[in-house]
Short mmCIF file of C-alpha atoms and ligand atoms in Angstrom, two decimals:
data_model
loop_
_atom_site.label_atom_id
_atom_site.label_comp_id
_atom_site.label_asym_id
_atom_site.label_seq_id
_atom_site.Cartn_x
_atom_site.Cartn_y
_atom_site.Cartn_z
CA UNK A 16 -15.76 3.04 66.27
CA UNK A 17 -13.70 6.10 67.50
CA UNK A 18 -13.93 8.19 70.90
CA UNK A 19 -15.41 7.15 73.96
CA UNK A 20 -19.25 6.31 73.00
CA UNK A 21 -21.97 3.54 74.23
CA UNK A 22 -21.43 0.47 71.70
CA UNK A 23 -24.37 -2.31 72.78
CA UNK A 24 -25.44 -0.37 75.80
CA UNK A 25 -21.88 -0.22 77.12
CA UNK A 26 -19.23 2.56 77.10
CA UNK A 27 -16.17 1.96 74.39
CA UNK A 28 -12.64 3.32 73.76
CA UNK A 29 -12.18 3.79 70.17
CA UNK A 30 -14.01 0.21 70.00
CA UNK A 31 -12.56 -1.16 72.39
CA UNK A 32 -15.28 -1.87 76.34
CA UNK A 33 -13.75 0.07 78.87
CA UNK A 34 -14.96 -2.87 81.60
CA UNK A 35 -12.54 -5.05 79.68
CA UNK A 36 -9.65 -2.61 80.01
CA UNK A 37 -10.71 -1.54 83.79
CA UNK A 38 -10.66 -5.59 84.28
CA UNK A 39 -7.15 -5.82 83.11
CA UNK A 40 -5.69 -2.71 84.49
CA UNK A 41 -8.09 -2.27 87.59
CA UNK A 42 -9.42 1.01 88.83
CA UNK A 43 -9.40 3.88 89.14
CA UNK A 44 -7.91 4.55 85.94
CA UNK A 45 -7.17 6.89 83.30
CA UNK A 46 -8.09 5.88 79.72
CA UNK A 47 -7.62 7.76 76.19
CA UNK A 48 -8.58 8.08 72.92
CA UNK A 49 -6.44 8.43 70.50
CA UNK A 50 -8.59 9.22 67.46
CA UNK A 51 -10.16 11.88 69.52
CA UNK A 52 -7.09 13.45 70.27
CA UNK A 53 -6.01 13.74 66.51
CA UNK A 54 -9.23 14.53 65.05
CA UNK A 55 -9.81 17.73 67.61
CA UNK A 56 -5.93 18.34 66.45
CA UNK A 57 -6.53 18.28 63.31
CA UNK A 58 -10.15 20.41 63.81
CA UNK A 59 -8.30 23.33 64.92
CA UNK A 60 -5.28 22.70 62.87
CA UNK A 61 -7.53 22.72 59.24
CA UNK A 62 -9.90 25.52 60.94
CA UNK A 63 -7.03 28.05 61.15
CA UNK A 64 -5.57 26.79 57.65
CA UNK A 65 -6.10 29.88 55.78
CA UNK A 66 -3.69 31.86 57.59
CA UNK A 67 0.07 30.67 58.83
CA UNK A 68 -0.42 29.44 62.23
CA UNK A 69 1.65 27.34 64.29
CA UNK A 70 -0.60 25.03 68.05
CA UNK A 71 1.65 24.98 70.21
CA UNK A 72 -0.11 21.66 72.20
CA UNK A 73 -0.40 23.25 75.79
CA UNK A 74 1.25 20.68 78.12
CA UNK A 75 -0.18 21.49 81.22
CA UNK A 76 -3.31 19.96 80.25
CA UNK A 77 -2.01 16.75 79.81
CA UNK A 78 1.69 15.85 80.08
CA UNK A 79 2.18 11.66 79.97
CA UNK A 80 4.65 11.57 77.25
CA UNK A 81 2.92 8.82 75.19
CA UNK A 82 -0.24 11.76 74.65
CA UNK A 83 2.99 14.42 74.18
CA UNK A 84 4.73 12.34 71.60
CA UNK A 85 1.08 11.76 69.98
CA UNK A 86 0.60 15.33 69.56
CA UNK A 87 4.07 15.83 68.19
CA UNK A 88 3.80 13.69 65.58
CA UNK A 89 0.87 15.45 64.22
CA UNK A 90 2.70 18.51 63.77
CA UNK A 91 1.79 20.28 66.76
CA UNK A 92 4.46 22.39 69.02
CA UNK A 93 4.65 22.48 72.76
CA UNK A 94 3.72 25.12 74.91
CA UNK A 95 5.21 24.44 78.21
CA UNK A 96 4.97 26.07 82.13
CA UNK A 97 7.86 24.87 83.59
CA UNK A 98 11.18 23.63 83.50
CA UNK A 99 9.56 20.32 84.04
CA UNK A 100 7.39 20.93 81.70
CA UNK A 101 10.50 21.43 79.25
CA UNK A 102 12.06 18.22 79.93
CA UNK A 103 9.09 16.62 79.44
CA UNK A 104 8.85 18.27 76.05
CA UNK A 105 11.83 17.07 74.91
CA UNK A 106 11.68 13.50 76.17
CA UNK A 107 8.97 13.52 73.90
CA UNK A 108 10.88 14.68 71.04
CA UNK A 109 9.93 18.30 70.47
CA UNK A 110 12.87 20.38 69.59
CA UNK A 111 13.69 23.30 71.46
CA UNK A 112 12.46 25.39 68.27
CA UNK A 113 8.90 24.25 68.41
CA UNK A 114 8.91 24.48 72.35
CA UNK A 115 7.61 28.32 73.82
CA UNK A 116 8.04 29.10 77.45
CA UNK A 117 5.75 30.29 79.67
CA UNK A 118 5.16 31.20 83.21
CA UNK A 119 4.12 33.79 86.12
CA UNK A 120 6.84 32.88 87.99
CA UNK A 121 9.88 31.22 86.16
CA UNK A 122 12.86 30.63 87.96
CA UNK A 123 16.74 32.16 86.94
CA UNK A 124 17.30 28.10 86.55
CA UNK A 125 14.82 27.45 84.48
CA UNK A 126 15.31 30.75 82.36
CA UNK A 127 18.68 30.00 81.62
CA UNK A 128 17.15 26.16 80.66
CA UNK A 129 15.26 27.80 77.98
CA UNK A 130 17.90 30.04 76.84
CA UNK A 131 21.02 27.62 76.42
CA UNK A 132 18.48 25.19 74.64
CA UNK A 133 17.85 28.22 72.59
CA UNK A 134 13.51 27.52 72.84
CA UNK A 135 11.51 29.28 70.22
CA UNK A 136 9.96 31.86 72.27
CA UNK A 137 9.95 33.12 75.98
CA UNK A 138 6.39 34.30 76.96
CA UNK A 139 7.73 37.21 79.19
CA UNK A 140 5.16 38.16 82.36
CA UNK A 141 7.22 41.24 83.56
CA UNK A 142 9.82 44.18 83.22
CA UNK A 143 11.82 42.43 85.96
CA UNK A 144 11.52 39.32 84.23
CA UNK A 145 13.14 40.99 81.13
CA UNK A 146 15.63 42.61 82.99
CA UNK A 147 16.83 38.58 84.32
CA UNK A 148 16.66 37.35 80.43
CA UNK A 149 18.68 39.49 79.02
CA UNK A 150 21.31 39.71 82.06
CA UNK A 151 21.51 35.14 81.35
CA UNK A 152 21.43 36.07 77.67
CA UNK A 153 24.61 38.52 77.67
CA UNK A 154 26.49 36.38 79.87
CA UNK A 155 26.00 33.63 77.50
CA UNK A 156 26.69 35.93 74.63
CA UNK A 157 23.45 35.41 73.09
CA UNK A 158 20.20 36.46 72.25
CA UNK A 159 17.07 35.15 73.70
CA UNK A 160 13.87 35.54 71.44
CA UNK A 161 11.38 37.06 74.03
CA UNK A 162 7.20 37.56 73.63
CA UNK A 163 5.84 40.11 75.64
CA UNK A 164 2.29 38.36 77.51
CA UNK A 165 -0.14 41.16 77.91
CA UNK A 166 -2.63 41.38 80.01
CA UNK A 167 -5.82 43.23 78.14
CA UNK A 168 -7.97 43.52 81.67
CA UNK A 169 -10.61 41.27 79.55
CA UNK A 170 -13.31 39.26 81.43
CA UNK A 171 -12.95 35.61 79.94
CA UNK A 172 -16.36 34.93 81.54
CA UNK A 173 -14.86 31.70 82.32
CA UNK A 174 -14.70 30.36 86.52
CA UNK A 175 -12.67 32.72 88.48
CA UNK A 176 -9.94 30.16 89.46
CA UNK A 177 -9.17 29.93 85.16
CA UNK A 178 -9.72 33.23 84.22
CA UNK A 179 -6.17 34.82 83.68
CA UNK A 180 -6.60 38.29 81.71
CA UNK A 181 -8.02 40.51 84.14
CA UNK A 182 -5.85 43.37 86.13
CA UNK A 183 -6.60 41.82 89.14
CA UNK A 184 -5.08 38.84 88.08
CA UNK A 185 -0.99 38.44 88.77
CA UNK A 186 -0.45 37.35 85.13
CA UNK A 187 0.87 39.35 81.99
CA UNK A 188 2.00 43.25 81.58
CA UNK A 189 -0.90 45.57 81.81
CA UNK A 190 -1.88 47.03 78.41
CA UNK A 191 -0.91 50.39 78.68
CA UNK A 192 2.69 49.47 79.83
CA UNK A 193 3.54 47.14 76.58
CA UNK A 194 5.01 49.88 74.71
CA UNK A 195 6.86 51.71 76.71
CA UNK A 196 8.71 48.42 78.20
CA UNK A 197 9.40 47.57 74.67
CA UNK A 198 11.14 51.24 73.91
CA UNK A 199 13.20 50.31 76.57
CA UNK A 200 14.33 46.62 76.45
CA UNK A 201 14.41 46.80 72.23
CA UNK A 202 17.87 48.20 72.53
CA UNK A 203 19.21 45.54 75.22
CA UNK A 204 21.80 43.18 73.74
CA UNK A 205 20.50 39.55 75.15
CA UNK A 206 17.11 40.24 73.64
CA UNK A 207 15.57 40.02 70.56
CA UNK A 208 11.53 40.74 70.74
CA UNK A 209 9.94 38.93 68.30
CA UNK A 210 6.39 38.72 69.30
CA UNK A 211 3.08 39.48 71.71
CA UNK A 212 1.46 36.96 73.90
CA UNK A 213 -1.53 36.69 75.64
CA UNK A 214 -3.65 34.13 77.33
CA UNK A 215 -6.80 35.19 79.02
CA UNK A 216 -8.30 32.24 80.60
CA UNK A 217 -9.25 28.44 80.11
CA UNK A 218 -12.63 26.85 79.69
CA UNK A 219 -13.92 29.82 77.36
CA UNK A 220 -17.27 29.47 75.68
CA UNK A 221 -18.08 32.94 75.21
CA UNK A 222 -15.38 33.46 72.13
CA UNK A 223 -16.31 37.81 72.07
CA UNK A 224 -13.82 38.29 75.16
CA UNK A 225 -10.59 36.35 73.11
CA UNK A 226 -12.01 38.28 69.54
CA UNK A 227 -11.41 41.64 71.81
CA UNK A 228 -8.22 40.99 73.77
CA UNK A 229 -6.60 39.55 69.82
CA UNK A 230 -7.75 42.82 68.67
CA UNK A 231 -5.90 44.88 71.40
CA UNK A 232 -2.79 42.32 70.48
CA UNK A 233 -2.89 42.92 66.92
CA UNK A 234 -3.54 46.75 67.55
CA UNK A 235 -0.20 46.91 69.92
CA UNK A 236 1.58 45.06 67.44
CA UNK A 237 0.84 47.72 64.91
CA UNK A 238 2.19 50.40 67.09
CA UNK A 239 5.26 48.48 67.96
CA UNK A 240 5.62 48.57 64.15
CA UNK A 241 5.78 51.95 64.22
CA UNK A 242 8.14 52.75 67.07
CA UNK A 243 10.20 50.32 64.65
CA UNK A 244 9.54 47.60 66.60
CA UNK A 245 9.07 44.67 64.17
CA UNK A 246 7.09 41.48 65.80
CA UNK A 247 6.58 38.28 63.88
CA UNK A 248 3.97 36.85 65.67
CA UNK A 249 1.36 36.92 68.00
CA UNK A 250 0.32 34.17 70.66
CA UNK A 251 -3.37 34.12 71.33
CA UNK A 252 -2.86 31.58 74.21
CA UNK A 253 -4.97 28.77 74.41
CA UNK A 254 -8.62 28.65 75.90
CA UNK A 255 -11.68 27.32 73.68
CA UNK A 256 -13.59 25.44 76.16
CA UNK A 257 -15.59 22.29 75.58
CA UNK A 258 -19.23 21.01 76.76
CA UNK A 259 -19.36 19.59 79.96
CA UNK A 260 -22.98 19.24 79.96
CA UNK A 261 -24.05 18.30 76.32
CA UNK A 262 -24.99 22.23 75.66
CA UNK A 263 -23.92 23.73 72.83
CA UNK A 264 -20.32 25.28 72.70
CA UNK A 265 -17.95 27.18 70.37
CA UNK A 266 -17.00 24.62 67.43
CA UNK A 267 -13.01 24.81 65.85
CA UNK A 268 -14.75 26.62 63.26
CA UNK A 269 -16.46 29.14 65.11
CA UNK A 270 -13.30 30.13 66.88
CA UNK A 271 -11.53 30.66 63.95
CA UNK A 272 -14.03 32.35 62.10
CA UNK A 273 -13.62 34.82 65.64
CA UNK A 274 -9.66 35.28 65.59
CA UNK A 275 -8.68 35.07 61.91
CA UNK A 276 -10.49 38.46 60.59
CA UNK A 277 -8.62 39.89 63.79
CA UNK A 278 -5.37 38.63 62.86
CA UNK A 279 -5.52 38.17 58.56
CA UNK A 280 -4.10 41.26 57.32
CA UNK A 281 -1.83 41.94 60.04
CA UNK A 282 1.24 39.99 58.37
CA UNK A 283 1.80 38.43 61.82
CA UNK A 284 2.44 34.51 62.34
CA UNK A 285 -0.25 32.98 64.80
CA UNK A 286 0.55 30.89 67.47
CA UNK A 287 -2.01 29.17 69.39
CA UNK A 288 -1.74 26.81 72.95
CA UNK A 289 -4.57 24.72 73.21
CA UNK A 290 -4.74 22.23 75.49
CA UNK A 291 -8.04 21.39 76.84
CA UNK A 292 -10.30 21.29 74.00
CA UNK A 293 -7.82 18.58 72.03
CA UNK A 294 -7.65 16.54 75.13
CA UNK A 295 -10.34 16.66 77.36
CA UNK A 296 -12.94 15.18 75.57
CA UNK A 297 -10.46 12.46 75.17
CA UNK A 298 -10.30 10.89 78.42
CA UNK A 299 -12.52 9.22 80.66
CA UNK A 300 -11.36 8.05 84.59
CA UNK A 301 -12.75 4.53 85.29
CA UNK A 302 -13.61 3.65 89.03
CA UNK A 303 -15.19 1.17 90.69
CA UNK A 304 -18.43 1.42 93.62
CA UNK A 305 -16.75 0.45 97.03
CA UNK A 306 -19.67 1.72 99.11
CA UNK A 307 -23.50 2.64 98.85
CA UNK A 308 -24.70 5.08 101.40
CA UNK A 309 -28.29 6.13 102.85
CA UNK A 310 -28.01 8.66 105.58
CA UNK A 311 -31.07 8.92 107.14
CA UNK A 312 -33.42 11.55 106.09
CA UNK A 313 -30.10 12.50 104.29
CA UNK A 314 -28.45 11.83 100.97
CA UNK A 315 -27.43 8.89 99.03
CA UNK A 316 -24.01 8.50 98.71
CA UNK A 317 -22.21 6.18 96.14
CA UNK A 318 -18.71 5.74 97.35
CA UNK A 319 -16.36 5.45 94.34
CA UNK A 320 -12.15 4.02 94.54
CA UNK A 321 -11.50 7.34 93.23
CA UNK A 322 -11.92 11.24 94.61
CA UNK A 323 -10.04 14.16 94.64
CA UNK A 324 -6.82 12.34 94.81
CA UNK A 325 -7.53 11.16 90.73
CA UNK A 326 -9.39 14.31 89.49
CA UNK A 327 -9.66 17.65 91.35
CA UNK A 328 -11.35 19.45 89.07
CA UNK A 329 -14.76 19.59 90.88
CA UNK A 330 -12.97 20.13 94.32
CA UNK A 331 -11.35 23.08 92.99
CA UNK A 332 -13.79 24.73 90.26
CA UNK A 333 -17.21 23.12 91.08
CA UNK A 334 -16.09 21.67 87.57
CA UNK A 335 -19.12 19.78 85.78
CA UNK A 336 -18.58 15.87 84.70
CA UNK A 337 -21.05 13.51 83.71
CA UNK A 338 -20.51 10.55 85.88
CA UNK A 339 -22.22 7.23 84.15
CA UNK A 340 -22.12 3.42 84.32
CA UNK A 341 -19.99 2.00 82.02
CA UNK A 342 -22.26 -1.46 81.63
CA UNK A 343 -25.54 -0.35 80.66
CA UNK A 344 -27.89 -0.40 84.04
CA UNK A 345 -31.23 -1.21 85.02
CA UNK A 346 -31.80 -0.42 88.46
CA UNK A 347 -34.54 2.02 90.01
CA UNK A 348 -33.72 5.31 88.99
CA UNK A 349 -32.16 7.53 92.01
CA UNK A 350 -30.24 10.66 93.21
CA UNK A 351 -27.26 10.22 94.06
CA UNK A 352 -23.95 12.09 95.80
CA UNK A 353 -20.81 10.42 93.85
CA UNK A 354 -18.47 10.85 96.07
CA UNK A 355 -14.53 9.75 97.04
CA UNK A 356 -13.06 7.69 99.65
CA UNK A 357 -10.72 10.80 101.06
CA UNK A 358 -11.23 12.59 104.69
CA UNK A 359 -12.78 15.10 103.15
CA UNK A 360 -16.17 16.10 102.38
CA UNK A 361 -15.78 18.55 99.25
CA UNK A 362 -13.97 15.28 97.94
CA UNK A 363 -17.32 14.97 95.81
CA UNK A 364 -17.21 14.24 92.12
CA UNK A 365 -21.23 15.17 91.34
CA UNK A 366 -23.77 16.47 93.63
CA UNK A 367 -27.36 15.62 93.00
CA UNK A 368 -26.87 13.21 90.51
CA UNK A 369 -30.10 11.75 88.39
CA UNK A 370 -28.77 7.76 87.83
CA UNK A 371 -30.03 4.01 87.90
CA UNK A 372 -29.16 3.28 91.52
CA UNK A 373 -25.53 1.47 90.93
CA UNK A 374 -24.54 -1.39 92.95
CA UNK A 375 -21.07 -2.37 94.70
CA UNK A 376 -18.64 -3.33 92.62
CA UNK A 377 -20.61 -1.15 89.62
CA UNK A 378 -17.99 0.26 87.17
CA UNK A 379 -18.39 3.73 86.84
CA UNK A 380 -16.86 6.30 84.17
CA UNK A 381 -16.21 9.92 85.23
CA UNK A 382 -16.16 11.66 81.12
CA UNK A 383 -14.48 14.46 80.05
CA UNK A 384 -11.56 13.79 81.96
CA UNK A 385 -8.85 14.06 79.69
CA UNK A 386 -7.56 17.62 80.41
CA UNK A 387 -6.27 18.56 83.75
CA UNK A 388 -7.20 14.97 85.52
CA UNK A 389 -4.20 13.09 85.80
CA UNK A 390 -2.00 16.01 85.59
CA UNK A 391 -3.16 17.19 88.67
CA UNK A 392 -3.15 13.95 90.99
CA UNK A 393 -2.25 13.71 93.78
CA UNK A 394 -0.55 11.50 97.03
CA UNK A 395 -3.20 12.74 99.79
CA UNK A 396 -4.13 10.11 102.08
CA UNK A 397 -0.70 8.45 100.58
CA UNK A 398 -2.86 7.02 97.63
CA UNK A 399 -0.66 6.32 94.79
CA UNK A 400 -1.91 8.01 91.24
CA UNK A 401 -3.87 5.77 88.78
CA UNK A 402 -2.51 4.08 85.66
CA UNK A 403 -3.13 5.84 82.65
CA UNK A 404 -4.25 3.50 79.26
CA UNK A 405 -4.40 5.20 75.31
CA UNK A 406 -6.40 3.28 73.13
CA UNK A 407 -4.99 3.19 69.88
CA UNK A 408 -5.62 1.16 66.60
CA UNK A 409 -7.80 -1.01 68.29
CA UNK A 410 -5.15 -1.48 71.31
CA UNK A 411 -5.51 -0.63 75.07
CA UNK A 412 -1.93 0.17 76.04
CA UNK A 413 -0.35 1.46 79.56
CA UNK A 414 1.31 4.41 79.27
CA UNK A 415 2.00 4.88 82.84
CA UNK A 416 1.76 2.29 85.23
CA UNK A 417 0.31 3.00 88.32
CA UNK A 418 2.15 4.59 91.23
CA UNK A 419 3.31 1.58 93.96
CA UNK A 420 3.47 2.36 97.85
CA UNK A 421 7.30 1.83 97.17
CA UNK A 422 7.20 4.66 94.32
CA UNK A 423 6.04 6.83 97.32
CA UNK A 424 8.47 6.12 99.72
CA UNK A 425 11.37 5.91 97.24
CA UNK A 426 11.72 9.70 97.68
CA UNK A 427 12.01 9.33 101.71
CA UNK A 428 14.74 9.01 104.37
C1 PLP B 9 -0.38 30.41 79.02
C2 PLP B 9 -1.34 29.30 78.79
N1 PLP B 9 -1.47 28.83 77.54
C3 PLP B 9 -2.33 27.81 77.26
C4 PLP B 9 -3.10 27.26 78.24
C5 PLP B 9 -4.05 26.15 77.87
O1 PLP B 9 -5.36 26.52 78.08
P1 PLP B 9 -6.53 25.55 77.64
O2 PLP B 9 -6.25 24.22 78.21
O3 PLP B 9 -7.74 26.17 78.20
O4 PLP B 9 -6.55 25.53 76.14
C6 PLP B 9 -3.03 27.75 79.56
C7 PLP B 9 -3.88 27.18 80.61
O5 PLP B 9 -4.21 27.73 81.59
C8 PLP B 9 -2.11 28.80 79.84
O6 PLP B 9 -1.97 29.27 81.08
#
């Protein structure tokens, strides 16, 4: 039994009932699935198999080293965002050649990180940015290999806050500045430009905008060519979304069928950096009812141990996730504000919500919460961040405990 699916009424983890895990681990609480994980790998991995490609696994999405070390070992490279991010990378056992860099804003520090580990590619975001890589590179009497990340002014028609390839967005080189940047940094003695990089956005359904900003990539490369230029690659970023809601979305297939006739013929390496639509799907965060509330003549609210804090998604994007009870339930059927315990009221995890009426103590599974959950948790209200379980082979394993008051205060004079 593999992914996170209703076995005998009640939600499962590659087999295994999430109540028993939740029971053992308590709440709220990140769990994974491990054969999901590796069978989206693999989806895009066998999707793009017809022409050389290399995923880099984009960390950001999710970073716990035991879902890192996962992805390495089925062949997949590491995109990273920060020197942290780095680290992290190699804790898990990447090697500086299958790690690329990016970054709006990366710091001399951790440029000269990625350079003296020698990391296969630095996504560059600007001129000036250049200008710093090559000045670390000559002092250090080496070359760094350097992507330039365009920025195609392409709508991703994704949610504002994750939509990255726009001009009025701070990230990449405008299109029209590409070439003549690379006229003048191609000579410079710390650099060696060995490919184009763009990333236009995150939760993309809509695969027409990525088809047209890889064309513009693979047409720039082709001039580059010609001002004798050579590039080995191109970096189409990451991006392919997944469904929320149950409707229909963009399959592996489909969004290869949309980049490879772009890129085949080109002679250029692929690199991709998907992160969300391996992992997402993946995860589910377990909490647990603390309160049922009935304003009057106003909403229902079911109080849940977990808010913002745990997953900030909805806070931040109006993100979408199906919020359901774990044990199969049987009470009148309601609507229902799921909300968090913070001071806050946007700390709301679904508005509106059709669902049995729950009960105290009801344990409740947020889905789809694999990709930018954990990652993103926070200390507000000093609440330390969940535990985080992967289901593998049948076994429910911690692979980060959860955060103690005394973890907090470590840090503190
Ligand atoms: C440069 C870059 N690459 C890859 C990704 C991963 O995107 P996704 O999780 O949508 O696949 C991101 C996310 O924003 C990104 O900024």
């Amino acid at each position: 039994m593999s992914g996170i699916q209703r076995t005998g009424g009640a939600l499962t983890c590659d087999g295994v009932p999430l109540s028993d895990i939740a029971a053992r681990e308590g709440t709220p609480l990140y769990v994974y699935s491990a054969s999901t994980i590796i069978s989206r790998y693999r989806a895009i991995d066998e999707a793009f198999a017809s022409h050389p490609h290399s995923l880099h696994y984009a960390l950001k999405a999710n970073s716990t080293l035991a879902v890192a070390r996962l992805l390495r070992s089925l062949g997949a490279g590491a995109d990273a965002n920060s020197g942290g991010e780095i680290d992290v990378a190699l804790r898990a056992g990447f090697i500086p050649d299958q790690i690329v860099f990016t970054g709006v804003g990366k710091t001399a520090g951790e440029l000269a990180q990625a350079i003296d580990l020698g990391v296969r590619t630095i996504n560059a975001e600007s001129e000036g940015e250049l200008e710093r890589i090559d000045a670390l590179a000559r002092a250090r009497q080496t070359r760094a290999r350097v992507a330039l990340r365009l920025n195609p002014d392409i709508d991703a028609k994704s949610h504002p806050h994750i939509s990255t390839g726009l001009k009025t967005n701070k990230f990449g080189i405008g299109l029209d500045h590409v070439r003549g940047i690379c006229q003048r940094m191609a000579g410079r003695a710390g650099l060696e430009i060995v490919g184009l990089h763009m990333h236009i956005g995150s939760q993309i359904t809509d695969l027409d905008p990525l088809a047209r900003a890889a064309s513009a990539i693979v047409r720039l490369a082709r001039e580059l060519g010609d001002d004798g230029i050579a590039i080995d690659h191109v970096d189409l970023g990451g991006g392919l979304g997944i469904s929320y809601d149950g409707s229909p979305v963009p399959s592996a297939a489909d969004y290869a069928a949309a980049l490879l006739p772009v890129v085949r013929g080109s002679g250029l390496h692929l690199v991709l950096e998907p992160g969300r639509n391996i992992v997402a799907p993946a995860g589910v965060l377990l909490s647990r009812v603390v309160d049922i509330k009935e304003q009057p003549g106003g909403k229902l609210f079911v109080i849940l141990d977990a808010g913002m804090t745990e997953l900030i998604r909805p806070m931040l994007y109006g993100a979408f996730h199906r919020i359901e009870p774990v044990e199969a339930a049987s009470g009148p059927e309601t609507v229902c504000d799921v909300v968090g315990p913070l001071c806050e009221s946007s700390d709301t995890l679904g508005k509106d919500r059709p669902m049995p009426r729950p009960g105290v103590g009801d344990l409740m599974a947020v889905l789809d919460a694999g990709a930018y959950g954990a990652v993103m948790a926070s200390n507000y209200n000093r609440r330390p961040m969940p535990a985080e379980v992967l289901v593998q082979d049948g076994t429910a394993r911690v692979i980060r405990r959860r955060q103690t008051i005394d973890d907090l205060l470590a840090l503190e004079a």
